[in-house]
C-alpha positions as a Python dict, from the first residue, in 0.01 Angstrom:
ca = {
    (1, 'X'): (0, 0, 0),
    (2, 'X'): (-343, 143, -119),
    (3, 'X'): (-606, -87, -302),
    (4, 'X'): (-901, -9, -451),
    (5, 'X'): (-1188, -239, -579),
    (6, 'X'): (-1349, -200, -953),
    (7, 'X'): (-1671, -439, -1073),
    (8, 'X'): (-1740, -441, -1418),
    (9, 'X'): (-2061, -630, -1598),
    (10, 'X'): (-1881, -851, -1856),
    (11, 'X'): (-2082, -998, -2157),
    (12, 'X'): (-1973, -1292, -2378),
    (13, 'X'): (-1893, -1493, -2099),
    (14, 'X'): (-2013, -1865, -2144),
    (15, 'X'): (-1819, -2094, -1947),
    (16, 'X'): (-1527, -2177, -1715),
    (17, 'X'): (-1287, -2114, -2000),
    (18, 'X'): (-1418, -1764, -2026),
    (19, 'X'): (-1349, -1733, -1683),
    (20, 'X'): (-977, -1813, -1703),
    (21, 'X'): (-919, -1624, -1989),
    (22, 'X'): (-1049, -1280, -1822),
    (23, 'X'): (-835, -1377, -1509),
    (24, 'X'): (-545, -1430, -1693),
    (25, 'X'): (-606, -1115, -1872),
    (26, 'X'): (-634, -886, -1545),
    (27, 'X'): (-332, -1097, -1388),
    (28, 'X'): (-105, -961, -1670),
    (29, 'X'): (-157, -582, -1576),
    (30, 'X'): (67, -482, -1313),
    (31, 'X'): (-113, -385, -992),
    (32, 'X'): (-367, -592, -1048),
    (33, 'X'): (-365, -769, -694),
    (34, 'X'): (-693, -1012, -703),
    (35, 'X'): (-979, -1080, -942),
    (36, 'X'): (-1348, -1265, -870),
    (37, 'X'): (-1506, -1382, -1175),
    (38, 'X'): (-1868, -1477, -1162),
    (39, 'X'): (-2003, -1652, -1455),
    (40, 'X'): (-2325, -1702, -1328),
    (41, 'X'): (-2399, -1306, -1265),
    (42, 'X'): (-2144, -1177, -1535),
    (43, 'X'): (-1977, -985, -1279),
    (44, 'X'): (-1584, -917, -1240),
    (45, 'X'): (-1448, -749, -951),
    (46, 'X'): (-1095, -661, -928),
    (47, 'X'): (-859, -562, -663),
    (48, 'X'): (-563, -347, -762),
    (49, 'X'): (-327, -74, -690),
    (50, 'X'): (-446, 274, -843),
    (51, 'X'): (-126, 381, -839),
    (52, 'X'): (9, 127, -1094),
    (53, 'X'): (-318, 52, -1287),
    (54, 'X'): (-643, 228, -1395),
    (55, 'X'): (-1021, 158, -1468),
    (56, 'X'): (-932, 216, -1864),
    (57, 'X'): (-645, -80, -1819),
    (58, 'X'): (-864, -334, -1665),
    (59, 'X'): (-1131, -291, -1900),
    (60, 'X'): (-925, -259, -2210),
    (61, 'X'): (-806, -599, -2070),
    (62, 'X'): (-1135, -741, -2043),
    (63, 'X'): (-1181, -621, -2433),
    (64, 'X'): (-880, -745, -2508),
    (65, 'X'): (-976, -1112, -2406),
    (66, 'X'): (-1282, -1078, -2629),
    (67, 'X'): (-1531, -961, -2404),
    (68, 'X'): (-1782, -675, -2376),
    (69, 'X'): (-1741, -475, -2040),
    (70, 'X'): (-1952, -193, -1874),
}
């Protein structure tokens, strides 16, 4: 299985609840293997299977949870 890592900067996170919301949104995507959300640096690192998920679906999940992503 091939895994790829994507890193995003996320604005709007203010608490551990935000971290949990982003983790839940990403975990719901088929192909996401792991997420690491750092509230202090606003970085989100996602390890996923690129044959089952893409960067745009990851970004859309974060936006859908109510956050800005770049």
